[in-house]
Coordinates of C-alpha atoms and ligand atoms in Angstrom, one line a residue:
L1 CA -31.8 -96.9 -147.3
L2 CA -32.5 -93.3 -148.5
H3 CA -29.6 -91.5 -150.3
P4 CA -26.6 -93.8 -149.7
K5 CA -23.0 -92.7 -150.1
P6 CA -21.0 -94.3 -152.8
E7 CA -18.0 -96.0 -151.1
G8 CA -14.8 -94.3 -151.4
L9 CA -16.0 -90.8 -152.5
V10 CA -14.2 -88.2 -150.5
L11 CA -15.4 -84.5 -151.2
Q12 CA -14.2 -81.7 -149.3
Y13 CA -16.3 -78.3 -147.9
G14 CA -14.0 -76.1 -149.8
T15 CA -14.5 -72.2 -150.5
A16 CA -17.7 -72.7 -151.9
G17 CA -19.3 -75.7 -150.3
F18 CA -19.3 -78.9 -151.6
R19 CA -19.2 -78.7 -155.4
T20 CA -19.0 -81.3 -158.3
K21 CA -21.0 -83.4 -160.8
A22 CA -24.4 -83.1 -159.9
K23 CA -24.6 -87.1 -160.1
H24 CA -22.3 -87.3 -157.0
L25 CA -24.2 -85.3 -154.5
D26 CA -27.3 -87.0 -153.7
H27 CA -26.0 -88.3 -150.2
I28 CA -24.1 -85.1 -149.8
M29 CA -27.2 -83.0 -150.1
F30 CA -29.2 -85.7 -147.5
R31 CA -26.2 -85.0 -145.0
M32 CA -26.0 -81.3 -145.5
G33 CA -29.7 -81.3 -144.6
L34 CA -28.8 -83.5 -141.3
L35 CA -25.8 -81.2 -140.4
A36 CA -27.9 -77.7 -141.0
T37 CA -30.5 -79.1 -138.4
L38 CA -27.9 -79.9 -136.0
R39 CA -26.5 -76.3 -136.8
S40 CA -30.1 -74.8 -136.2
K41 CA -30.5 -76.5 -133.0
Q42 CA -27.1 -75.5 -131.8
T43 CA -27.4 -71.9 -132.6
K44 CA -31.1 -71.8 -131.9
A45 CA -31.6 -70.1 -135.0
T46 CA -32.5 -70.6 -138.9
I47 CA -30.0 -71.8 -141.1
G48 CA -29.9 -71.8 -144.8
V49 CA -28.7 -74.4 -147.5
M50 CA -28.3 -73.4 -150.8
V51 CA -28.4 -76.0 -153.7
T52 CA -25.9 -74.2 -156.4
A53 CA -22.9 -74.4 -158.3
S54 CA -22.8 -70.9 -159.3
H55 CA -20.8 -70.3 -162.3
N56 CA -20.0 -73.8 -163.0
P57 CA -21.5 -75.6 -165.8
E58 CA -25.0 -76.8 -165.8
E59 CA -24.1 -80.6 -165.2
D60 CA -22.4 -79.4 -161.7
N61 CA -24.3 -78.7 -158.6
G62 CA -23.2 -78.3 -155.3
V63 CA -24.5 -77.0 -151.7
K64 CA -23.7 -74.2 -149.2
L65 CA -24.9 -73.7 -145.7
I66 CA -25.8 -70.1 -144.3
D67 CA -25.1 -69.3 -140.9
P68 CA -27.7 -67.5 -138.7
M69 CA -26.8 -63.7 -139.8
G70 CA -26.7 -64.7 -143.2
E71 CA -23.1 -65.3 -143.6
M72 CA -21.1 -68.2 -144.3
L73 CA -20.6 -71.2 -142.3
K74 CA -18.3 -71.2 -139.3
P75 CA -15.0 -72.9 -140.0
L76 CA -15.2 -75.7 -137.4
W77 CA -18.6 -76.6 -138.8
E78 CA -16.8 -76.8 -142.4
S79 CA -14.9 -79.5 -141.1
Y80 CA -17.7 -81.1 -139.7
A81 CA -19.5 -81.1 -143.0
T82 CA -16.6 -82.4 -144.5
Q83 CA -16.4 -85.4 -142.0
L84 CA -19.9 -85.9 -142.3
A85 CA -19.8 -86.0 -146.4
N86 CA -17.2 -88.4 -146.2
A87 CA -18.3 -91.1 -143.6
E88 CA -18.8 -94.4 -145.1
Q89 CA -22.3 -95.6 -144.6
G90 CA -22.0 -97.2 -141.5
D91 CA -20.1 -94.7 -140.0
L92 CA -22.9 -92.1 -140.5
L93 CA -24.8 -92.1 -137.3
P94 CA -21.4 -92.2 -135.1
T95 CA -20.2 -89.3 -137.0
L96 CA -23.5 -87.8 -136.3
K97 CA -23.5 -88.7 -132.6
D98 CA -19.8 -87.3 -132.4
V99 CA -20.6 -83.6 -133.6
I100 CA -23.9 -84.2 -131.3
N101 CA -21.6 -84.5 -128.2
K102 CA -18.8 -82.0 -129.2
E103 CA -21.1 -79.4 -129.5
A104 CA -23.4 -80.5 -126.8
I105 CA -26.3 -80.2 -128.8
D106 CA -29.8 -80.2 -127.1
M107 CA -31.7 -82.6 -129.6
N108 CA -35.3 -81.4 -128.1
Q109 CA -34.4 -77.8 -129.2
E110 CA -36.3 -77.1 -132.3
A111 CA -34.9 -76.6 -135.7
N112 CA -35.5 -74.5 -138.5
V113 CA -34.0 -74.6 -142.0
F114 CA -34.1 -72.4 -145.3
V115 CA -33.6 -74.2 -148.5
G116 CA -33.1 -72.7 -151.6
K117 CA -32.1 -73.9 -155.3
D118 CA -31.0 -72.3 -158.5
T119 CA -32.4 -73.4 -162.1
R120 CA -30.2 -76.3 -162.7
S121 CA -32.2 -79.4 -164.0
S122 CA -30.6 -81.5 -161.2
S123 CA -31.4 -78.9 -158.5
A124 CA -35.1 -80.1 -158.1
I125 CA -34.2 -83.6 -156.7
L126 CA -31.1 -82.4 -155.0
S127 CA -32.8 -79.9 -152.8
Q128 CA -35.2 -82.9 -152.2
A129 CA -32.4 -84.8 -150.9
V130 CA -31.4 -82.0 -148.6
L131 CA -35.3 -81.6 -147.5
D132 CA -35.3 -85.2 -146.6
G133 CA -32.5 -84.7 -144.5
V134 CA -33.8 -81.7 -142.7
S135 CA -36.2 -83.4 -139.9
A136 CA -39.7 -83.2 -140.5
L137 CA -41.7 -80.0 -140.2
S138 CA -38.3 -78.0 -139.2
G139 CA -37.6 -76.9 -143.0
H140 CA -38.7 -74.2 -145.4
N141 CA -38.6 -74.7 -148.9
Y142 CA -38.2 -71.5 -150.8
G143 CA -37.8 -73.2 -154.4
L144 CA -36.0 -71.0 -156.9
V145 CA -34.2 -68.3 -155.3
T146 CA -30.9 -66.5 -155.9
T147 CA -28.1 -67.5 -153.4
P148 CA -28.1 -63.8 -151.9
Q149 CA -31.9 -63.8 -151.3
L150 CA -31.5 -66.9 -149.3
H151 CA -28.5 -65.4 -147.4
Y152 CA -30.9 -62.3 -147.0
M153 CA -33.7 -64.0 -145.8
V154 CA -32.0 -66.4 -143.3
C155 CA -30.5 -63.0 -141.7
C156 CA -34.0 -61.3 -141.7
Q157 CA -35.6 -64.2 -139.8
N158 CA -33.0 -64.4 -137.3
T159 CA -33.4 -60.8 -136.5
Q160 CA -37.0 -60.6 -136.2
G161 CA -37.4 -59.0 -139.4
K162 CA -35.1 -55.9 -138.4
Y163 CA -33.1 -56.6 -141.5
G164 CA -36.5 -56.9 -143.5
E165 CA -38.9 -59.4 -144.4
A166 CA -38.0 -63.0 -144.8
T167 CA -39.9 -63.1 -148.1
V168 CA -38.6 -62.6 -151.6
E169 CA -41.3 -60.0 -152.0
G170 CA -39.9 -58.1 -149.0
Y171 CA -36.5 -58.4 -150.4
Y172 CA -38.0 -56.7 -153.6
R173 CA -39.6 -54.0 -151.9
K174 CA -36.6 -52.8 -149.5
L175 CA -34.1 -52.8 -152.2
S176 CA -36.4 -51.0 -154.9
K177 CA -37.4 -48.5 -152.1
A178 CA -33.8 -47.7 -151.7
F179 CA -33.3 -47.6 -155.2
I180 CA -36.4 -44.9 -156.1
Q181 CA -35.2 -43.0 -153.2
L182 CA -31.5 -42.7 -154.3
T183 CA -32.4 -42.1 -157.8
K184 CA -35.0 -39.1 -156.9
N185 CA -31.4 -37.3 -156.1
A186 CA -30.2 -37.7 -160.0
S187 CA -31.6 -34.6 -161.9
N188 CA -32.7 -35.0 -165.6
R189 CA -31.9 -38.7 -166.0
T190 CA -32.4 -39.5 -169.4
D191 CA -34.2 -42.8 -170.8
D192 CA -30.7 -43.3 -172.1
Q193 CA -29.1 -43.4 -168.3
K194 CA -31.9 -45.4 -167.3
H195 CA -31.3 -48.3 -169.8
L196 CA -29.2 -51.2 -168.7
C197 CA -28.4 -54.2 -170.8
V198 CA -28.5 -57.2 -168.4
D199 CA -27.3 -60.9 -169.1
G200 CA -28.6 -63.2 -166.9
A201 CA -26.4 -66.4 -167.5
N202 CA -29.5 -68.4 -168.6
G203 CA -30.1 -68.6 -164.5
I204 CA -32.0 -67.7 -161.6
G205 CA -30.8 -64.1 -161.6
A206 CA -32.9 -63.8 -164.9
L207 CA -35.8 -65.0 -163.3
K208 CA -35.7 -62.6 -160.4
V209 CA -34.7 -59.6 -162.1
R210 CA -38.1 -60.4 -164.3
E211 CA -39.9 -60.3 -161.1
M212 CA -38.3 -57.4 -159.7
E213 CA -38.9 -55.1 -162.5
S214 CA -42.3 -53.6 -161.8
H215 CA -41.1 -52.6 -158.4
L216 CA -38.6 -50.5 -159.9
Q217 CA -41.2 -48.0 -161.6
R218 CA -39.5 -47.8 -164.8
E219 CA -36.6 -45.9 -163.0
L220 CA -34.5 -48.7 -164.3
Q221 CA -35.2 -49.9 -167.6
I222 CA -33.6 -53.4 -168.1
S223 CA -33.1 -55.1 -171.4
L224 CA -33.0 -58.8 -170.5
F225 CA -30.7 -61.6 -172.5
N226 CA -29.9 -64.9 -171.9
D227 CA -33.0 -65.1 -169.8
G228 CA -32.7 -69.1 -169.8
S229 CA -35.6 -69.4 -172.2
K230 CA -33.2 -71.2 -174.8
G231 CA -29.5 -71.0 -174.2
K232 CA -27.8 -73.6 -171.5
L233 CA -26.6 -72.0 -167.9
N234 CA -23.3 -70.3 -167.8
H235 CA -22.5 -71.4 -171.0
Q236 CA -20.7 -68.9 -173.2
C237 CA -22.3 -66.3 -171.0
G238 CA -22.7 -65.2 -167.2
A239 CA -19.9 -63.1 -165.2
D240 CA -17.3 -65.6 -165.2
F241 CA -16.8 -65.9 -168.8
V242 CA -16.9 -62.2 -169.4
K243 CA -14.5 -61.9 -167.0
V244 CA -12.0 -64.7 -167.6
Q245 CA -12.7 -64.6 -171.6
Q246 CA -12.7 -60.4 -171.5
K247 CA -15.4 -60.6 -174.0
P248 CA -18.8 -59.9 -174.3
P249 CA -21.1 -63.0 -173.8
T250 CA -22.9 -64.6 -176.8
G251 CA -26.5 -64.0 -176.8
I252 CA -26.5 -60.3 -176.3
K253 CA -27.0 -57.5 -178.8
V254 CA -25.9 -54.0 -177.7
S255 CA -24.7 -50.9 -179.4
P256 CA -21.2 -49.7 -178.9
G257 CA -21.1 -47.8 -175.9
E258 CA -24.1 -49.4 -174.0
R259 CA -23.9 -50.1 -170.4
C260 CA -23.9 -54.0 -170.0
C261 CA -23.6 -56.3 -167.0
S262 CA -23.5 -60.1 -166.6
F263 CA -24.6 -62.2 -163.6
D264 CA -23.4 -65.3 -162.7
G265 CA -25.3 -68.8 -162.4
D266 CA -26.8 -67.8 -158.5
A267 CA -26.5 -64.1 -159.2
D268 CA -24.0 -63.5 -156.6
R269 CA -21.6 -62.0 -158.7
I270 CA -21.7 -59.4 -161.4
V271 CA -19.4 -57.6 -163.7
Y272 CA -20.2 -54.5 -165.9
Y273 CA -18.6 -53.9 -169.6
F274 CA -19.0 -51.9 -172.7
T275 CA -17.7 -51.9 -176.3
D276 CA -16.5 -49.0 -177.7
S277 CA -16.9 -47.7 -181.4
D278 CA -13.8 -49.2 -182.3
G279 CA -14.9 -52.6 -181.2
T280 CA -12.4 -52.6 -178.2
F281 CA -14.0 -54.5 -174.9
H282 CA -13.9 -52.5 -171.9
L283 CA -14.4 -54.7 -168.6
L284 CA -15.5 -53.0 -165.1
D285 CA -14.9 -55.9 -162.9
G286 CA -15.4 -56.3 -159.0
D287 CA -12.0 -53.8 -158.7
K288 CA -13.9 -51.0 -160.8
M289 CA -17.0 -51.5 -158.6
A290 CA -15.0 -51.4 -155.1
T291 CA -13.7 -48.2 -156.4
L292 CA -16.8 -46.5 -157.3
I293 CA -18.5 -47.6 -154.4
S294 CA -15.9 -46.3 -152.0
T295 CA -15.7 -43.1 -153.6
F296 CA -19.0 -42.6 -153.3
L297 CA -19.3 -43.1 -149.7
K298 CA -16.0 -41.4 -148.8
E299 CA -17.8 -38.3 -150.3
L300 CA -20.5 -38.6 -148.5
L301 CA -19.0 -39.3 -145.4
T302 CA -16.9 -35.9 -145.8
Q303 CA -20.3 -34.0 -146.7
V304 CA -22.3 -34.9 -143.8
G305 CA -18.6 -34.8 -141.6
L306 CA -18.6 -38.3 -140.2
D307 CA -15.6 -39.6 -139.1
L308 CA -15.9 -43.4 -139.8
K309 CA -13.1 -45.6 -141.1
I310 CA -13.8 -47.0 -144.4
A311 CA -11.5 -49.3 -146.2
V312 CA -11.3 -51.6 -149.3
V313 CA -10.7 -55.4 -149.1
Q314 CA -9.3 -57.1 -152.0
T315 CA -7.5 -60.5 -153.1
A316 CA -4.3 -60.9 -154.9
Y317 CA -6.6 -60.9 -158.1
A318 CA -7.1 -57.1 -157.9
N319 CA -6.0 -55.4 -160.4
G320 CA -2.7 -53.8 -159.5
S321 CA -3.9 -50.3 -160.9
S322 CA -6.9 -50.3 -158.7
T323 CA -4.7 -51.0 -155.8
H324 CA -2.5 -48.0 -156.7
Y325 CA -5.5 -45.8 -157.4
L326 CA -7.1 -46.6 -153.9
E327 CA -3.6 -46.2 -151.8
D328 CA -2.0 -43.6 -153.8
T329 CA -4.3 -41.0 -155.8
M330 CA -7.1 -41.5 -153.3
K331 CA -4.6 -41.6 -150.4
V332 CA -7.7 -41.6 -147.7
L333 CA -8.7 -45.2 -148.3
P334 CA -6.6 -47.8 -146.7
V335 CA -6.6 -51.2 -149.0
R336 CA -6.4 -54.8 -147.2
C337 CA -5.5 -58.1 -149.2
T338 CA -7.2 -61.3 -148.1
K339 CA -6.9 -64.8 -149.0
T340 CA -9.3 -65.8 -152.1
G341 CA -12.9 -66.8 -150.7
V342 CA -15.6 -64.5 -149.5
K343 CA -15.3 -65.6 -146.1
H344 CA -12.0 -64.1 -145.6
L345 CA -12.8 -60.7 -147.4
H346 CA -16.4 -60.4 -145.3
H347 CA -14.0 -61.0 -141.9
A348 CA -11.6 -58.3 -142.9
A349 CA -14.1 -55.8 -143.8
Q350 CA -16.0 -56.2 -140.3
E351 CA -12.8 -54.5 -138.8
F352 CA -14.1 -51.1 -139.9
D353 CA -16.8 -49.1 -139.6
I354 CA -17.4 -49.4 -143.4
G355 CA -15.7 -52.3 -145.4
V356 CA -16.2 -52.3 -148.9
Y357 CA -15.1 -55.7 -150.1
F358 CA -14.9 -57.2 -153.7
E359 CA -13.2 -60.1 -155.7
A360 CA -12.1 -59.1 -159.0
N361 CA -14.6 -61.5 -160.2
G362 CA -17.3 -59.3 -159.2
H363 CA -18.4 -61.0 -155.7
G364 CA -18.7 -58.1 -153.3
T365 CA -20.9 -56.1 -151.1
V366 CA -20.3 -53.5 -148.2
L367 CA -20.5 -53.9 -144.4
F368 CA -21.6 -51.3 -141.9
S369 CA -20.7 -51.8 -138.3
Q370 CA -23.7 -51.2 -136.2
A371 CA -22.1 -47.8 -134.9
A372 CA -21.8 -46.7 -138.2
E373 CA -25.7 -47.3 -138.9
E374 CA -26.6 -45.7 -135.3
K375 CA -24.4 -42.7 -136.4
I376 CA -26.2 -42.3 -139.7
Q377 CA -29.7 -42.8 -138.0
Q378 CA -28.6 -39.9 -135.5
L379 CA -27.7 -37.4 -138.2
L380 CA -30.7 -38.0 -139.6
E381 CA -32.7 -36.8 -136.1
D382 CA -30.3 -34.0 -135.8
S383 CA -32.0 -30.7 -136.3
N384 CA -29.1 -28.6 -136.5
I385 CA -27.7 -30.2 -139.7
N386 CA -27.8 -28.1 -143.5
D387 CA -29.6 -29.2 -146.3
K388 CA -26.7 -30.5 -147.9
Q389 CA -25.9 -32.5 -144.9
K390 CA -29.3 -33.6 -144.7
R391 CA -29.1 -34.9 -148.4
A392 CA -26.0 -36.7 -147.8
A393 CA -27.5 -38.3 -145.0
L394 CA -30.2 -39.6 -146.7
L395 CA -28.0 -40.9 -149.4
L396 CA -26.1 -42.7 -147.0
Q397 CA -29.2 -44.0 -145.4
N398 CA -30.7 -45.6 -148.6
T399 CA -27.4 -46.9 -149.7
V400 CA -27.5 -48.9 -146.5
N401 CA -30.7 -50.2 -147.4
I402 CA -30.0 -50.9 -151.0
I403 CA -26.9 -53.1 -150.0
N404 CA -27.1 -56.8 -149.0
Q405 CA -24.6 -57.0 -146.4
T406 CA -24.8 -60.9 -145.7
V407 CA -23.1 -61.6 -149.2
G408 CA -22.2 -60.4 -152.5
D409 CA -25.3 -59.9 -154.7
A410 CA -25.6 -59.0 -158.1
I411 CA -29.0 -57.5 -158.2
S412 CA -28.3 -55.4 -155.2
D413 CA -24.8 -54.2 -156.6
M414 CA -26.6 -53.7 -159.7
L415 CA -28.9 -51.3 -158.2
L416 CA -26.3 -49.5 -156.2
I417 CA -23.8 -49.2 -159.3
E418 CA -27.0 -47.8 -161.1
A419 CA -27.9 -45.3 -158.4
I420 CA -24.5 -44.3 -158.0
L421 CA -23.8 -43.6 -161.8
A422 CA -27.1 -41.5 -161.9
I423 CA -26.0 -39.5 -158.6
K424 CA -22.9 -38.5 -160.3
G425 CA -24.1 -38.2 -163.4
M426 CA -21.4 -40.3 -164.7
T427 CA -21.5 -42.5 -167.9
V428 CA -19.8 -45.9 -167.9
Q429 CA -17.3 -44.6 -169.9
Q430 CA -16.3 -42.1 -167.2
W431 CA -16.3 -44.6 -164.9
D432 CA -14.1 -46.9 -166.5
A433 CA -11.7 -43.8 -167.3
I434 CA -11.1 -43.6 -163.2
Y435 CA -8.2 -45.6 -163.8
R436 CA -6.4 -48.0 -166.6
D437 CA -6.4 -51.7 -165.5
L438 CA -3.1 -53.3 -166.5
P439 CA -3.2 -56.1 -169.0
N440 CA -3.8 -59.6 -167.2
R441 CA -3.8 -63.3 -167.5
Q442 CA -5.2 -66.1 -165.6
L443 CA -4.6 -69.8 -166.5
K444 CA -5.1 -73.1 -165.2
V445 CA -2.4 -75.9 -164.9
K446 CA -3.3 -79.2 -164.1
V447 CA -1.0 -81.3 -161.6
S448 CA -1.3 -84.4 -159.9
D449 CA -2.1 -83.1 -156.4
R450 CA -2.5 -79.4 -156.3
R451 CA -1.8 -79.5 -152.6
V452 CA 1.9 -79.5 -153.1
I453 CA 1.2 -75.7 -153.3
D454 CA 1.6 -73.7 -150.1
T455 CA 1.1 -70.1 -150.0
T456 CA 1.7 -67.3 -148.0
D457 CA 1.3 -63.6 -147.3
A458 CA -2.6 -63.8 -148.6
E459 CA -1.5 -66.2 -151.4
R460 CA 0.6 -63.8 -153.1
R461 CA 3.9 -66.1 -152.5
A462 CA 4.3 -69.7 -152.8
V463 CA 6.3 -71.4 -149.8
S464 CA 6.3 -74.9 -151.6
P465 CA 7.1 -76.9 -153.7
A466 CA 10.8 -75.4 -153.3
G467 CA 12.1 -73.1 -156.2
L468 CA 9.0 -72.3 -157.3
Q469 CA 8.7 -68.6 -155.8
E470 CA 12.4 -68.4 -156.8
A471 CA 11.6 -69.3 -160.5
I472 CA 8.6 -66.8 -160.5
D473 CA 10.8 -64.2 -159.1
S474 CA 13.3 -64.2 -161.6
T475 CA 10.6 -64.5 -164.3
V476 CA 8.5 -61.7 -163.3
K477 CA 11.8 -59.7 -163.1
K478 CA 12.5 -59.4 -166.9
Y479 CA 9.0 -57.7 -167.5
T480 CA 7.7 -54.3 -166.7
Q481 CA 5.0 -53.6 -164.6
A482 CA 4.8 -57.1 -163.7
R483 CA 3.4 -59.3 -161.0
S484 CA 2.4 -62.9 -160.7
F485 CA 1.2 -65.3 -158.0
V486 CA -0.2 -69.0 -158.3
R487 CA -2.2 -70.6 -155.8
P488 CA -4.2 -74.0 -155.8
S489 CA -8.0 -73.5 -156.6
G490 CA -10.3 -74.2 -154.0
T491 CA -13.3 -75.3 -156.1
E492 CA -11.3 -77.2 -159.2
D493 CA -8.8 -79.7 -159.5
V494 CA -6.1 -77.2 -161.0
V495 CA -3.7 -74.4 -160.0
R496 CA -4.3 -71.1 -161.0
V497 CA -1.6 -68.8 -162.6
Y498 CA -2.3 -64.9 -162.1
T499 CA -0.1 -62.3 -164.0
E500 CA 0.0 -58.8 -164.8
A501 CA 2.3 -56.7 -167.3
D502 CA 2.6 -53.7 -169.3
T503 CA 1.1 -55.2 -172.2
Q504 CA -1.1 -57.9 -173.2
E505 CA 1.3 -59.6 -174.9
N506 CA 3.6 -59.5 -171.9
A507 CA 1.2 -60.6 -169.4
D508 CA 0.2 -63.4 -171.9
A509 CA 4.0 -64.2 -172.4
L510 CA 4.6 -64.1 -168.5
A511 CA 1.8 -66.3 -167.6
H512 CA 3.3 -68.9 -170.1
E513 CA 6.4 -68.7 -168.5
V514 CA 5.2 -69.0 -165.0
S515 CA 2.7 -72.2 -166.2
L516 CA 5.4 -74.0 -167.1
A517 CA 7.5 -73.5 -163.9
V518 CA 4.3 -74.6 -162.1
F519 CA 4.2 -77.6 -164.5
K520 CA 7.9 -78.6 -164.0
L521 CA 8.2 -77.9 -160.2
A522 CA 4.6 -78.8 -158.9
G523 CA 3.9 -82.2 -160.7
G524 CA 2.2 -81.1 -164.0
V525 CA 0.0 -83.8 -165.7
G526 CA -0.8 -84.4 -169.5
D527 CA 0.6 -81.7 -172.2
E528 CA 3.3 -79.1 -171.4
P529 CA 1.5 -75.6 -171.2
K530 CA 1.6 -74.3 -175.1
P531 CA 2.6 -70.3 -175.5
M532 CA -1.0 -68.3 -176.4
K533 CA -1.4 -67.6 -179.8
Ligands
LIG601 P1 -11.2 -70.9 -156.6 O1 -11.2 -72.0 -157.5 O2 -10.3 -71.0 -155.3 O3 -10.1 -69.9 -157.2 C1 -13.0 -69.4 -157.0 C2 -13.2 -67.9 -157.2 C3 -13.0 -67.3 -156.1 C4 -14.4 -67.3 -155.8 C5 -14.8 -69.0 -155.5 C6 -16.1 -69.7 -155.2 C7 -11.2 -66.6 -158.8 C8 -9.9 -66.5 -159.3 N1 -11.4 -67.7 -157.9 O4 -12.2 -69.9 -156.5 O5 -12.8 -66.0 -156.0 O6 -15.5 -66.7 -156.1 O7 -14.4 -69.5 -157.0 O8 -17.0 -69.1 -155.9 O9 -12.1 -66.0 -159.4
LIG602 ZN1 -22.3 -67.4 -157.9

């Protein structure tokens, strides 16, 4: 039998689909091929399957299903995925039949599944296992693509090309055309301003940036580092490394003040940074991007006189300074907080005409309601508007086109940020100075069962185990401008601790104290957490 399941292995479709050591995933891939086929028959639309473990180490792999409009798989189907993944070999058929019955799937309906993979050494074999699960003739193998490119192509396919052409070339053409149009509005850009250093995390994003470069007509001049020719995927490089370590990746050589960015392993995250002349590292994370983008959009809306509801969606990991800036200094921008996980942010962003969502780690995008897109279009056709309004309306339209609305996209976000900086004539230093991040720390604590931690209020408070939240509260009280929360990770077997305070020393000390409380009250395993050096 093909792709048998090792007995007893239990995995869960979490916030990032299935993700674990690549060697445990063969049967999962095959079964996700089967499930994607069922989902395709049920929705009568094309479904995507992406083989990647994103920012995880090269030895890991994973798989995620993409729903018809390029969005994340619907929660009910996540539970089918988990059931199917964990059915012992003899129960596989009954489990499949169960889904077919529950969803009243017409098995004569045609299916279409798009499959893509990242550059991991295990991805070739694993994506073949997916294709084995997709019934004959109903799959299209895109081979090496970024995660957001596959989301984009699924959406293009299911909108009959309205969103764009369902090819990688079509993606490059749409985004680069919008980029060229946008940067036309930036006068006197110097070569310095056109230059950007990109850390490709030794992954798929590096390959795809190379492919795209010629489309950008030297309006963006990229120095590519960690392009995969020697280094290991995500190893001491990439967006996650830079964000969590708060330092530049290895393998990148830049001068003080130079604008840099890092992608993650499947190019659905991006962070910016620079090192100033005294060696201080400055990170511009998802919160800084959300601020720049939402401010830009808000200004354009004011210029054209469109009354559209715009909001920013964040998670508890958003730096307190960013929330404070958006809510109190900008006033006009409402901020929503959701649970961690792209689907939660995406969902909340859909409630506005324009929803800007970003995780602090650099995953984010902007969603435009259909009404918003129509109003922008109508404005462009309106002969009564003046030149200034016309320019702003064109900028809005090209901003819509440069954005990958299906999911966070490092390449698309990079082009948008570069365009905004160019149009505003803003340096990365000026962007950074919009607000100052509160010093913060993220730590992991190993416990025997992370599910003992239950949270509420968008994960900002723990309701169990008993006493934990009280312990966190009384510790936080001892510090200034402090905030902390803990939550079980959805992608790793750990509890995550987050803290913020007035100084880095205090953020670190608070993180240590909270880690100890988690260790003691939530069943820590191994050595007690040690204070940071
Ligand atoms: P977990 O492991 O649940 O914290 C991490 C990220 C999420 C999201 C997912 C999916 C942090 C703190 N958490 O989830 O934001 O990106 O991975 O990749 O960055
Ligand atoms: Zn990723």
